[in-house]
Each structure stands twice: as structure tokens, then as C-alpha cells.
Coordinates of C-alpha atoms in Angstrom, one line a residue:
Chain A
X25 CA 30.4 42.4 30.2
X26 CA 30.7 45.1 32.8
X27 CA 28.2 47.0 34.8
X28 CA 30.0 50.0 36.2
X29 CA 28.8 52.7 38.6
X30 CA 27.3 54.8 35.8
X31 CA 25.3 51.8 34.6
X32 CA 24.1 51.1 38.1
X33 CA 22.9 54.8 38.3
X34 CA 21.1 54.4 34.9
X35 CA 19.3 51.1 35.9
X36 CA 18.3 52.6 39.3
X37 CA 16.9 55.6 37.5
X38 CA 14.8 53.3 35.2
X39 CA 13.6 51.5 38.3
X40 CA 12.8 54.8 40.1
X41 CA 14.8 53.6 43.1
X42 CA 17.4 55.6 44.9
X43 CA 20.7 53.8 45.4
X44 CA 23.1 55.5 47.8
X45 CA 26.5 56.5 46.2
X46 CA 28.3 54.3 48.7
X47 CA 26.3 51.2 47.6
X48 CA 26.9 51.6 43.9
X49 CA 30.2 49.8 43.5
X50 CA 29.1 46.9 45.7
X51 CA 25.9 46.6 43.7
X52 CA 27.9 46.8 40.4
X53 CA 30.2 43.9 41.6
X54 CA 27.2 41.7 42.6
X55 CA 25.3 42.4 39.4
X56 CA 28.4 41.4 37.4
X57 CA 28.7 38.2 39.4
X58 CA 25.1 37.3 38.7
X59 CA 25.3 38.2 35.0
X60 CA 28.6 36.3 34.5
X61 CA 27.0 33.3 36.0
X62 CA 23.9 33.7 33.8
X63 CA 26.1 33.8 30.8
X64 CA 26.3 30.0 30.8
X65 CA 23.0 30.1 29.0
X66 CA 24.9 31.0 25.8
X67 CA 25.9 27.3 25.6
X68 CA 22.3 26.4 24.9
X69 CA 21.3 26.3 21.3
X70 CA 17.9 28.0 21.1
X71 CA 17.8 28.8 17.4
X72 CA 14.7 26.9 16.6
X73 CA 13.0 27.1 20.0
X74 CA 9.9 29.1 20.7
X75 CA 9.8 31.1 24.0
X76 CA 7.4 30.1 26.7
X77 CA 4.3 32.1 26.8
X78 CA 2.3 30.0 29.2
X79 CA 3.5 27.5 31.8
X80 CA 0.6 25.0 31.6
X81 CA -1.3 24.1 28.5
X82 CA -4.4 25.5 30.0
X83 CA -6.4 28.1 28.1
X84 CA -6.9 31.2 30.3
X85 CA -10.4 31.4 31.5
X86 CA -12.4 34.6 31.1
X87 CA -15.1 35.9 33.3
X88 CA -18.1 38.0 32.4
X89 CA -17.3 41.7 32.0
X90 CA -19.5 42.9 34.8
X91 CA -19.0 45.5 37.4
X92 CA -19.0 43.7 40.8
X93 CA -17.5 46.0 43.4
X94 CA -18.9 49.5 43.3
X95 CA -18.4 52.5 45.6
X96 CA -15.6 51.4 47.9
X97 CA -13.8 54.8 48.0
X98 CA -13.4 54.6 51.8
X99 CA -11.9 51.1 51.7
X100 CA -9.6 52.0 48.8
X101 CA -8.3 55.2 50.5
X102 CA -8.0 53.7 53.9
X103 CA -4.4 52.8 53.4
X104 CA -3.4 56.0 51.7
X105 CA -0.4 57.9 53.2
X106 CA -2.0 61.2 52.2
X107 CA -5.4 61.9 50.7
X108 CA -7.9 64.7 50.5
X109 CA -11.6 64.7 49.4
X110 CA -11.5 61.2 47.8
X111 CA -8.2 61.9 46.1
X112 CA -4.6 60.7 46.7
X113 CA -2.3 63.7 47.3
X114 CA 1.1 63.7 45.6
X115 CA 3.7 66.4 45.0
X116 CA 2.7 68.9 42.4
X117 CA 3.1 67.5 38.9
X118 CA 1.9 70.4 36.6
X119 CA 3.5 73.8 37.0
Chain B
X8 CA 0.7 13.9 74.5
X9 CA 0.4 17.7 74.3
X10 CA -2.2 19.2 71.9
X11 CA 0.6 21.0 70.0
X12 CA 2.4 17.8 69.1
X13 CA -0.7 16.6 67.1
X14 CA -1.0 16.3 63.4
X15 CA -3.9 17.8 61.4
X16 CA -5.4 14.4 60.8
X17 CA -5.0 13.4 64.5
X18 CA -6.5 16.7 65.7
X19 CA -9.4 16.4 63.2
X20 CA -10.3 13.0 64.5
X21 CA -10.1 14.0 68.1
X22 CA -12.1 17.2 67.6
X23 CA -14.7 15.0 65.9
X24 CA -14.8 12.5 68.8
X25 CA -15.1 15.4 71.3
X26 CA -11.8 14.6 73.1
X27 CA -11.1 18.3 73.2
X28 CA -12.6 21.5 71.8
X29 CA -11.1 23.8 69.1
X30 CA -10.9 26.5 71.8
X31 CA -8.7 24.3 73.9
X32 CA -6.6 23.4 70.9
X33 CA -6.2 27.0 69.9
X34 CA -5.5 28.3 73.4
X35 CA -2.6 25.8 73.8
X36 CA -1.1 26.9 70.4
X37 CA -1.5 30.6 71.3
X38 CA 0.4 30.1 74.5
X39 CA 3.1 28.2 72.7
X40 CA 3.5 31.0 70.2
X41 CA 4.0 33.4 73.2
X42 CA 6.5 31.0 74.7
X43 CA 8.5 30.7 71.4
X44 CA 8.8 34.3 70.4
X45 CA 12.6 34.0 70.2
X46 CA 12.2 32.0 67.0
X47 CA 10.7 35.1 65.4
X48 CA 8.4 32.9 63.3
X49 CA 5.4 35.3 63.4
X50 CA 5.3 38.9 62.3
X51 CA 1.7 39.4 63.7
X52 CA -0.2 37.2 66.1
X53 CA -3.9 37.2 66.0
X54 CA -5.1 35.5 69.2
X55 CA -8.5 37.3 69.5
X56 CA -9.4 36.4 65.9
X57 CA -8.3 32.9 66.5
X58 CA -10.3 32.4 69.7
X59 CA -13.4 33.8 68.0
X60 CA -13.0 31.5 65.0
X61 CA -12.4 28.5 67.4
X62 CA -15.5 29.2 69.4
X63 CA -17.5 29.4 66.1
X64 CA -16.0 26.1 65.1
X65 CA -17.0 24.5 68.4
X66 CA -20.5 25.9 68.1
X67 CA -20.8 24.4 64.6
X68 CA -19.7 21.0 65.8
X69 CA -22.1 21.2 68.8
X70 CA -24.9 21.5 66.2
X71 CA -23.5 18.5 64.4
X72 CA -22.0 20.5 61.5
X73 CA -18.5 20.6 60.3
X74 CA -16.8 22.5 57.4
X75 CA -14.3 19.7 56.6
X76 CA -10.9 18.5 57.6
X77 CA -9.5 21.9 58.6
X78 CA -12.4 22.9 60.8
X79 CA -11.0 24.2 64.1
X80 CA -7.4 23.6 63.1
X81 CA -4.7 26.2 64.1
X82 CA -2.7 27.4 61.1
X83 CA -0.2 30.1 60.3
X84 CA -0.6 32.2 57.2
X85 CA 2.5 33.5 55.4
X86 CA 2.5 37.3 55.6
X87 CA 2.1 37.7 51.8
X88 CA -1.5 36.6 51.8
X89 CA -3.7 39.6 52.2
X90 CA -5.9 39.2 55.2
X91 CA -8.8 41.5 55.6
X92 CA -8.3 43.8 58.6
X93 CA -5.0 42.2 59.5
X94 CA -1.6 43.8 58.8
X95 CA 0.1 42.3 55.7
X96 CA 3.7 43.2 55.1
X97 CA 5.4 40.7 52.8
X98 CA 8.2 41.3 55.4
X99 CA 9.0 44.6 53.7
X100 CA 9.4 48.1 55.1
X101 CA 7.6 49.4 52.1
X102 CA 4.3 47.9 53.2
X103 CA 4.4 49.5 56.6
X104 CA 1.0 49.6 58.1
X105 CA -0.8 48.1 55.2
X106 CA -4.1 46.6 56.3
X107 CA -5.8 44.9 53.3
X108 CA -9.5 45.7 52.8
X109 CA -10.0 42.3 51.3
X110 CA -9.0 38.6 51.9
X111 CA -6.9 36.6 49.5
X112 CA -8.7 33.7 47.8
X113 CA -6.4 31.0 49.4
X114 CA -6.7 32.4 53.0
X115 CA -10.4 33.0 52.4
X116 CA -10.8 29.4 51.3
X117 CA -9.1 28.1 54.4
X118 CA -11.3 30.3 56.6
X119 CA -14.4 29.1 54.8
X120 CA -13.1 25.6 55.5
X121 CA -13.1 26.4 59.2
X122 CA -9.3 26.7 59.6
X123 CA -8.2 29.0 62.4
X124 CA -5.5 31.6 61.6
X125 CA -3.4 32.2 64.7
X126 CA -1.0 34.7 63.0
X127 CA 0.9 35.9 60.0
X128 CA 4.3 34.2 59.6
X129 CA 7.6 35.8 58.9
X130 CA 9.3 35.3 55.5
X131 CA 12.0 36.7 53.3
X132 CA 11.1 40.2 52.0
X133 CA 8.7 39.8 49.1
X134 CA 9.6 36.0 49.2
X135 CA 13.1 36.7 47.8
X136 CA 15.6 34.6 49.7
X137 CA 16.5 31.1 50.7
X138 CA 17.3 31.6 54.4
X139 CA 14.7 34.0 55.8
X140 CA 17.4 36.5 56.5
X141 CA 16.1 39.3 54.3
X142 CA 13.0 40.0 56.4
X143 CA 12.5 43.6 57.5
X144 CA 11.3 42.0 60.8
X145 CA 14.6 40.1 61.4
X146 CA 15.8 36.6 60.7
X147 CA 13.8 33.5 61.7
X148 CA 15.6 30.8 63.7
X149 CA 15.3 27.1 62.8
X150 CA 14.1 25.0 65.8
X151 CA 16.8 22.5 64.7
X152 CA 20.3 23.2 66.0
X153 CA 23.6 21.5 67.0
X154 CA 25.7 21.9 70.1
X155 CA 27.9 24.6 68.5
X156 CA 26.0 27.5 69.8
X157 CA 25.1 28.7 66.3
X158 CA 21.5 29.3 65.2
X159 CA 20.6 27.7 61.9
X160 CA 18.5 29.3 59.2
X161 CA 15.1 27.8 58.6
X162 CA 15.4 28.2 54.8
X163 CA 13.3 30.5 52.8
X164 CA 11.4 32.3 51.8
X165 CA 8.7 30.6 53.9
X166 CA 11.1 30.3 56.9
X167 CA 8.7 31.6 59.5
X168 CA 6.0 29.2 58.3
X169 CA 8.3 26.2 58.3
X170 CA 9.9 27.1 61.7
X171 CA 6.4 27.5 63.2
X172 CA 5.2 24.1 62.0
X173 CA 8.4 22.3 63.0
X174 CA 8.4 23.9 66.5
X175 CA 4.7 23.0 67.1
X176 CA 3.4 26.6 67.0
X177 CA 0.7 25.6 64.6
X178 CA -0.4 22.4 62.9
X179 CA 0.1 23.7 59.3
X180 CA 0.9 26.9 57.5
X181 CA -0.2 28.3 54.1
X182 CA 2.9 29.4 52.3
X183 CA 4.0 30.2 48.7
X184 CA 6.6 28.7 46.5
X185 CA 8.2 30.5 43.5
X186 CA 11.5 28.7 43.1
X187 CA 11.5 26.4 46.2
X188 CA 10.2 28.7 48.9
X189 CA 8.0 25.9 50.4
X190 CA 10.1 22.8 49.7
X191 CA 13.5 24.1 50.7
X192 CA 12.5 25.4 54.2
X193 CA 10.5 22.1 54.7
X194 CA 13.7 20.2 54.0
X195 CA 15.7 22.5 56.4
X196 CA 13.1 22.2 59.2
X197 CA 12.3 18.4 58.9
X198 CA 8.7 18.8 57.8
X199 CA 6.5 18.3 54.7
X200 CA 6.2 21.0 52.1
X201 CA 4.1 20.8 49.0
X202 CA 3.8 23.0 45.9
X203 CA 0.8 22.1 43.8
X204 CA 0.6 22.5 40.0
X205 CA 0.8 26.1 38.8
X206 CA -2.9 27.2 38.7
X207 CA -4.3 24.9 41.4
X208 CA -4.4 27.7 43.9
X209 CA -5.6 31.2 43.0
X210 CA -2.9 33.9 43.2
X211 CA -5.6 36.6 43.9
X212 CA -4.7 38.6 47.0
X213 CA -1.2 37.0 47.3
X214 CA 1.5 39.6 47.1
X215 CA 3.1 39.0 43.7
X216 CA 6.7 38.2 43.2
X217 CA 7.0 36.3 39.9
X218 CA 3.6 35.8 38.4
X219 CA 4.4 32.9 36.1
X220 CA 6.0 30.9 39.0
X221 CA 4.2 31.9 42.3
X222 CA 2.0 29.2 43.7
X223 CA 0.5 28.7 47.1
X224 CA 0.8 25.4 49.0
X225 CA 0.9 23.9 52.5
X226 CA 3.6 23.2 55.1
X227 CA 2.6 20.4 57.4
X228 CA 4.0 17.7 59.7
X229 CA 2.9 14.8 57.5
X230 CA 2.0 13.9 53.9
X231 CA -1.6 13.2 54.8
X232 CA -1.8 16.6 56.5
X233 CA -0.6 18.2 53.3
X234 CA -3.4 16.5 51.3
X235 CA -6.0 17.7 53.8
X236 CA -4.8 21.2 53.9
X237 CA -4.3 21.5 50.1
X238 CA -7.9 20.4 49.6
X239 CA -9.0 23.5 51.6
X240 CA -6.7 25.9 49.6
X241 CA -7.4 25.1 46.0
X242 CA -10.2 26.5 43.8
X243 CA -10.9 27.8 40.4
X244 CA -11.1 31.5 40.9
X245 CA -12.6 33.9 38.3
X246 CA -10.4 36.6 39.8
X247 CA -7.2 34.8 38.7
X248 CA -7.3 34.0 35.0
X249 CA -4.4 31.5 35.4
X250 CA -6.3 29.6 38.1
X251 CA -7.2 26.2 36.7
X252 CA -10.7 25.0 35.9
X253 CA -9.4 21.3 36.1
X254 CA -11.5 19.0 38.3
X255 CA -10.2 19.0 41.8
X256 CA -9.9 15.4 43.1
X257 CA -10.1 14.2 46.7
X258 CA -6.4 14.4 47.6
X259 CA -6.5 12.4 50.8
X260 CA -8.3 9.6 49.0
X261 CA -5.2 9.2 46.8
X262 CA -3.3 7.9 49.8
X263 CA -3.9 4.2 49.1
X264 CA -0.9 2.7 50.8
X265 CA 0.1 0.9 47.6
X266 CA 2.6 1.9 45.0
X267 CA 3.3 -1.4 43.4
X268 CA 4.1 -1.0 39.7
X269 CA 4.6 2.8 40.1
X270 CA 7.4 4.0 37.8
X271 CA 9.9 6.2 39.7
X272 CA 12.4 8.1 37.6
X273 CA 15.8 9.0 38.9
X274 CA 17.2 12.0 37.0
X275 CA 21.0 11.7 36.7
X276 CA 21.5 15.4 36.2
X277 CA 20.5 16.0 39.9
X278 CA 23.8 14.4 41.0
X279 CA 25.8 17.6 41.1
X280 CA 29.2 18.5 42.4
X281 CA 27.9 20.9 45.0
X282 CA 25.9 18.1 46.7
X283 CA 27.3 16.6 49.9
X284 CA 28.0 12.9 50.0
X285 CA 25.4 12.3 52.7
X286 CA 22.7 13.7 50.5
X287 CA 23.7 11.3 47.8
X288 CA 23.4 8.5 50.4
X289 CA 20.0 9.7 51.5
X290 CA 18.8 9.8 47.9
X291 CA 20.0 6.2 47.3
X292 CA 18.2 5.1 50.5
X293 CA 15.0 6.6 49.2
X294 CA 15.4 4.7 45.9
X295 CA 15.9 1.4 47.8
X296 CA 12.8 2.1 50.0
X297 CA 10.6 2.8 47.0
X298 CA 11.9 -0.3 45.3
X299 CA 11.1 -2.5 48.3
X300 CA 7.6 -1.0 48.4
X301 CA 7.1 -2.4 44.9
X302 CA 8.0 0.6 42.7
X303 CA 9.9 0.2 39.5
X304 CA 13.0 2.4 39.3
X305 CA 13.9 4.0 35.9
X306 CA 17.0 6.0 35.2
X307 CA 16.0 9.1 33.3
X308 CA 17.7 12.2 31.9
X309 CA 16.6 15.8 32.1
X310 CA 19.5 17.4 30.0
X311 CA 18.7 21.0 30.6
X312 CA 18.5 20.8 34.4
X313 CA 21.7 22.8 35.0
X314 CA 20.3 25.7 33.1
X315 CA 17.1 26.0 35.2
X316 CA 18.7 28.1 38.0
X317 CA 20.3 30.8 35.7
X318 CA 17.1 30.9 33.7
X319 CA 15.1 31.4 36.9
X320 CA 17.4 34.3 37.8
X321 CA 16.4 36.1 34.7
X322 CA 12.7 35.4 34.6
X323 CA 11.9 35.8 38.3
X324 CA 13.7 39.2 38.8
X325 CA 12.3 40.4 35.4
X326 CA 8.7 39.6 36.6
X327 CA 9.5 41.0 40.1
X328 CA 10.8 44.3 38.8
X329 CA 7.5 44.7 36.9
X330 CA 5.3 43.5 39.8
X331 CA 7.1 45.7 42.4
X332 CA 6.6 48.8 40.3
X333 CA 3.3 49.2 42.1
X334 CA 5.1 50.2 45.3
X335 CA 5.4 53.9 44.8
X336 CA 4.3 55.5 48.1
X337 CA 1.1 56.9 46.6
X338 CA -1.7 54.5 47.6
X339 CA -0.5 52.4 50.6
X340 CA 2.5 51.6 52.8
X341 CA 5.5 53.7 53.2
X342 CA 5.9 57.2 51.7
X343 CA 9.2 59.1 51.9
X344 CA 8.7 62.7 50.7
X345 CA 10.7 64.2 47.8
X346 CA 11.1 67.4 46.0
X347 CA 8.8 66.3 43.1
X348 CA 6.8 63.2 42.2
X349 CA 9.8 61.2 40.7
X350 CA 11.9 62.1 43.7
X351 CA 9.2 60.8 46.0
X352 CA 9.0 57.5 44.1
X353 CA 12.8 57.1 44.2
X354 CA 13.1 58.1 47.9
X355 CA 10.2 55.8 48.9
X356 CA 11.5 52.8 47.0
X357 CA 15.1 53.5 48.0
X358 CA 14.3 53.4 51.6
X359 CA 11.4 50.9 51.5
X360 CA 13.1 48.0 49.7
X361 CA 15.9 45.9 51.4
X362 CA 19.2 44.9 49.8
X363 CA 18.2 41.6 48.2
X364 CA 14.9 43.1 46.7
X365 CA 16.9 46.0 45.3
X366 CA 19.4 43.6 43.8
X367 CA 16.6 41.7 42.0
X368 CA 14.8 44.8 40.9
X369 CA 18.1 46.0 39.4
X370 CA 18.7 42.7 37.6
X371 CA 15.1 42.5 36.4
X372 CA 15.1 46.1 35.1
X373 CA 18.4 45.5 33.3
X374 CA 17.4 42.3 31.5
X375 CA 14.2 43.9 30.4
X376 CA 15.8 47.2 29.3
X377 CA 16.1 48.2 25.6
X378 CA 18.9 46.4 23.9
X379 CA 19.1 43.5 26.4
X380 CA 15.6 42.0 26.2
X381 CA 16.5 39.5 23.5
X382 CA 19.8 38.5 25.0
X383 CA 18.5 37.8 28.4
X384 CA 14.7 37.6 28.8
X385 CA 13.8 36.1 25.5
X386 CA 16.7 33.7 25.7
X387 CA 15.6 32.6 29.2
X388 CA 12.0 32.0 28.0
X389 CA 13.4 29.8 25.2
X390 CA 15.6 27.8 27.6
X391 CA 12.5 27.4 29.8
X392 CA 10.7 25.8 26.8
X393 CA 13.5 23.2 26.7
X394 CA 13.3 22.6 30.4
X395 CA 9.5 22.0 30.1
X396 CA 10.1 19.7 27.1
X397 CA 12.6 17.6 29.2
X398 CA 9.9 16.9 31.7
X399 CA 7.2 16.2 29.0
X400 CA 9.6 13.7 27.4
X401 CA 10.1 11.6 30.6
X402 CA 6.6 11.8 32.0
X403 CA 5.6 9.5 29.1
X404 CA 7.8 6.8 30.7
X405 CA 7.6 7.5 34.5
X406 CA 4.9 8.5 37.0
X407 CA 7.0 10.4 39.5
X408 CA 10.6 11.6 40.0
X409 CA 12.6 11.2 43.2
X410 CA 15.4 13.8 43.9
X411 CA 17.0 15.4 46.9
X412 CA 15.3 18.7 47.9
X413 CA 18.5 20.7 48.8
X414 CA 22.2 20.2 48.1
X415 CA 23.0 20.6 51.8
X416 CA 21.5 21.0 55.3
X417 CA 20.5 24.2 57.1
X418 CA 23.5 26.5 57.6
X419 CA 24.3 29.0 60.4
X420 CA 22.6 32.4 60.2
X421 CA 25.2 34.8 58.7
X422 CA 27.0 32.3 56.5
X423 CA 26.8 32.1 52.6
X424 CA 25.9 35.8 52.5
X425 CA 28.9 37.2 50.7
X426 CA 28.1 35.9 47.2
X427 CA 24.5 36.1 46.0
X428 CA 25.1 33.2 43.5
X429 CA 26.2 30.9 46.4
X430 CA 22.9 31.6 48.1
X431 CA 21.0 30.9 44.9
X432 CA 22.4 27.3 44.8
X433 CA 20.0 26.4 47.6
X434 CA 17.2 26.2 45.1
X435 CA 19.1 24.2 42.5
X436 CA 16.9 21.1 42.9
X437 CA 13.6 22.9 43.4
X438 CA 13.7 25.4 40.6
X439 CA 13.3 23.1 37.6
X440 CA 9.8 21.9 38.7
X441 CA 8.9 25.5 39.3
X442 CA 10.0 26.5 35.8
X443 CA 7.7 23.8 34.4
X444 CA 4.8 24.6 36.8
X445 CA 4.9 21.0 38.1
X446 CA 3.6 19.8 41.5
X447 CA 6.3 18.6 43.9
X448 CA 6.6 17.7 47.5
X449 CA 9.5 17.6 50.0
X450 CA 9.4 15.3 53.0
X451 CA 12.0 14.5 55.7
X452 CA 14.4 11.9 54.4
X453 CA 16.7 11.6 57.4
X454 CA 19.3 13.4 59.4
X455 CA 22.7 14.6 58.2
X456 CA 25.8 13.2 60.0
X457 CA 25.8 16.3 62.2
X458 CA 22.1 15.8 63.1
X459 CA 20.2 18.2 60.9
X460 CA 17.2 17.3 58.7
X461 CA 17.5 16.6 55.0
X462 CA 14.6 16.4 52.6
X463 CA 13.7 14.2 49.6
X464 CA 11.6 15.6 46.8
X465 CA 9.0 14.0 44.6
X466 CA 7.8 15.6 41.3
X467 CA 4.9 14.5 39.1
X468 CA 3.4 15.7 35.9
X469 CA 1.0 18.7 36.0
X470 CA -2.3 18.1 37.9
X471 CA -1.2 14.8 39.3
X472 CA -0.9 15.8 42.9
X473 CA -2.6 12.5 43.7
X474 CA 0.5 10.5 42.8
X475 CA 2.6 12.8 44.9
X476 CA 0.5 12.1 47.9
X477 CA 0.3 8.3 47.2
X478 CA 4.0 8.0 46.8
X479 CA 4.9 10.5 49.5
X480 CA 2.9 8.7 52.1
X481 CA 4.7 5.4 51.3
X482 CA 8.1 7.0 51.4
X483 CA 7.2 8.7 54.7
X484 CA 6.1 5.4 56.3
X485 CA 9.2 3.6 55.0
X486 CA 11.6 6.4 56.2
X487 CA 9.8 6.6 59.5
X488 CA 11.4 9.9 60.4
X489 CA 10.7 10.1 64.2
X490 CA 13.2 12.8 65.2
X491 CA 11.9 16.1 66.4
X492 CA 13.6 19.5 66.6
X493 CA 15.8 19.9 69.7
X494 CA 14.0 23.2 70.4
X495 CA 10.8 21.4 71.2
X496 CA 12.5 19.4 73.9
X497 CA 14.2 22.5 75.3
X498 CA 11.1 24.8 75.4
X499 CA 8.5 22.1 75.9
X500 CA 6.4 23.3 73.0

């Protein structure tokens, strides 16, 4: 198994996260170390084992489908890095 | 006796008898926080809010009312609980300036119980770390040190919370545990740390790391204090579908002082090669003490223990990579401009996340990506089934497990940083219970030969926190850990 610099670039792209060129080879080495270590799971026979879907045997509770918090635009936008007339502002998406 | 050296139960009784006011108690803690800034235990101090809450607590008491055991008690809140109107960072650059417009359920419950927040405690960035060295706000120091001039790590990720409690900056701290983030720092700092059953505490308003593992819990000076503080944190919350509707018992009432006939399991797989001989000795001492208190010791086997840690390092990063997708620079926190929308996302996330967080997002993205999902993520979820089955099998025969909390004592800041896998070994004894959602508690077991604290861990079946407190209290009394951090002596905190 080998994660090379090209693979690092590809994963970083999927994660929408800039990785500096100078950090790529170090990251590749570390990811390989971690994945090599994880490979010991291959020893475990899981042929007839079902994957975990819930940690406890609890049935997830549901709440009533009711609107509870209305009209909090000011609160919602209070942390925005850039907004205008109740909208978040982002770089132009549609040409 | 200074007011900062009290326990929660001690302060509760003295507030009730009128020996001092909450305002006096809070003022003394606020000035201690000021005096101990070099520990870097807090990211934000909130003295004005604290004094206001303390005065309200005193006014209640003057009217003959009290909100319970935490009323008027100074606490720290780990900086991943959203606190209304107070900066919440998860120790990450990417949450720069984020002031939540709402309160997390856990911190809100504590506030409704009268607890007085004196500040937000430092932590590893997004709770990813075992040494509190990944914080954007700098590393936290452990109040325990030796005469070699090296600062020790407090453990992580709740390093600021543990350091604050161990150095008498607050009487307790609300923290979170994903793979050991409460118990491992408790062990390194010589205090009590408790992770309840997954679902006991609501995760609403808690910055998410790994949603199937994250669970809030208390860091305190004693087992009894943990039971009092946990009582104030738990609730069934309609806003978190995984929060449990199970009946909540009176945790403190579980401390009966009697464990005769209790069956204590000793899992052989926890005796690993990485463990120092002194930890083995400490563990054996714990076994003897419980036996002399009337417990029955049973050797048990949890065959998949060694696979818990690698399983964790698939599942936790996978869930993290998904949870952390929300940090995109659009709605809150840091934004770094880019040539188009994608470039803005990439620039923001590239600059906003630290090294360890990036590493885990990369691992998580990789194991979830097309072509690798079955080999890694699905495989890990299957191994996790086997780990849970191991616990189910033995909890038919025993009531509680006794293990060490960590394979070694606190190490100097800057060590064990070259190889990420070496750092992950810190959580080798705490991760299995996390994987199975089980409650567990770490308490000080003694000092290493060098003089640093070492913890012992108790684990019970799901929703049996009562046995943890019952057994933990006995073990605590038998061990009678009377040492305190050298820093307290030096600073007079």
C-alpha cells in the first residue's frame, strides 16, 4: 500500500483542503504509517459479522415535527464573515 | 484550608451551612486563575459572568432555595461546549471569533443547576490529541512535574480541564471523551475523570468530532464529586436523538461504602508489552485492595482488545472528516478569500485546520472514498461489533472491570511527536470502552517511581454508572491518594 504525493493531492481535493506542496511528502509518510498499522485488522475474521449501526441497543427517540425556533435571522447571521441583506455572501458561483 | 483546595461535596456543605458565600468562593478561584495563567489551562476567562451567577446563587440561598449540589460551585467548561454569548473555539483557528447564539444542553443543564462557569478550558484542536499540544492557543502544562526542568503534558484532549482541576483553578470541569479524552488526562493529572454511557449526556451544542463516540462527562477531585457533577449534566434531550430516555438514578446515592460480593473482572489482554512495569504493579495493588474490601476477583478475556485502537483510527477520523465538512468559511469563523467558491473553501480549511486535524481529515476522507469504503470503514464497523460482543459476553459474569488507564505516566512536552501511531498508544486502554459506548471512570492509583500520577480505570456495562461510583469510591478510599501537584505548593493555589 502506498500513498504518494499524487494521492495526497487527490484526497486533499476531495476534502476541499489546501495542503502546501512542501507538506505533501511528510503527510504521505504519516498516512502510510497509520494505514500500515491499521492493516493488522486483516487478521480478524469478519466474514459472518454484521457491522455496527448503533452503539447502544436503544431505539432512537423521535420528537414531534414542529417548528420551534422561528425568525432568528439576526442571530444566525451574527457570526457570518460576510453578509448582505439577510444573505451570506460568497464568491460568484454562476457565470 | 484555602477555598480552592475544597472538593465539590465539601464546598456544597459549607455553602449550605453558610461558612462562606458563593461570591467568596468564586472570587478566590478567579484570582487563582489569574495567578496561574502560565498553565494555559483556559482559553477564555469569564469572571464577570461568574460573579453575576455567584451573586444570584447567594441570593437564592438567602431565600432558602437551592438548585442542587452544584449550586454556587465554580467550574470550567471545555471550549467545545457552545456557550451563549461566550467565544467558543474548540481550540481551532477555523472557529476564530465564533460566539454561539445558543447554549449546549450540557452546559445549560449545569447552569440551570446553579453551577458557576469561570471560563472555557483549553483542549486539543477539535478534541484530536492525547497531550493537549495541538491547540491553536498553545500547549497546556501539567501542574505535576519533576526536578528535571521539563514541563509535562496534561494529557488530552481535555488537558486544560484536567490541569485546571488538578491545580485548584476550579472544583470541577465539564469535558468530553471520544477515545479517552477525559480519562487519560485525569490519569496524567492525578484526578478523577468519568465518561458516562454513550447517550447519558446530550451532544447538542457540543462541537462534534466523532458522533458515535463523543460523550460529555466530569473531571473532578473525587469520585463523589464526579457523581454530583454528572447528575447535573445528564438529561434526555429531544434535540439529540441518541440521548437516552433511560431513567436517571441518583448517582451519589450509589456510593454505599460497601462492595462485598461485587465481581471484579481483570481482562488479561490489557497486560501489553508497551506497559511500564510500575503500571503493572499499580494494577495488581488495585486488585488486592478491591479483594480486601470484599470483592470477588474474576479473570476474564476480551480477545479483540488489541484491535480496538486501529478500529478507532478508522471510525473516528471517518466521522470527523464528515463532521468537519461544515467548516467552510461561509457562515461563521475564519474565511480566507479565494478566486472562486472552491478555492475559498480550500484556502479557509487549509489555513484554519492544524496539522493533526488535517491528518485525521485526510485519513477519514481516504477510508470513506470510493473503492476503499469496504476495506476500511465497513471492516472497522464489523470489528467494532466483535469488540462490543466481547464486553457483552463478560458482563454476564462480572459487574465491573479494573484496568490501568494509561500505559505510562505524563511525558515531557515535545516528546512522542515524531510518529503519530506512538501518540495514539496513549489511548490503548481507554478506547475499547469508548467503542462499546460503556461508562468508565479513571481515578488516581498512585505515583510512578519518578513521582508522577498514574490512574486506574473501572468499566461497567451500559447505564450502570452506579456501580462505577460505588466501586470507585471504595478504591479511592483504599488507595488514599493524598499527594498533590507540586505546582500547587509552588504557586500557593
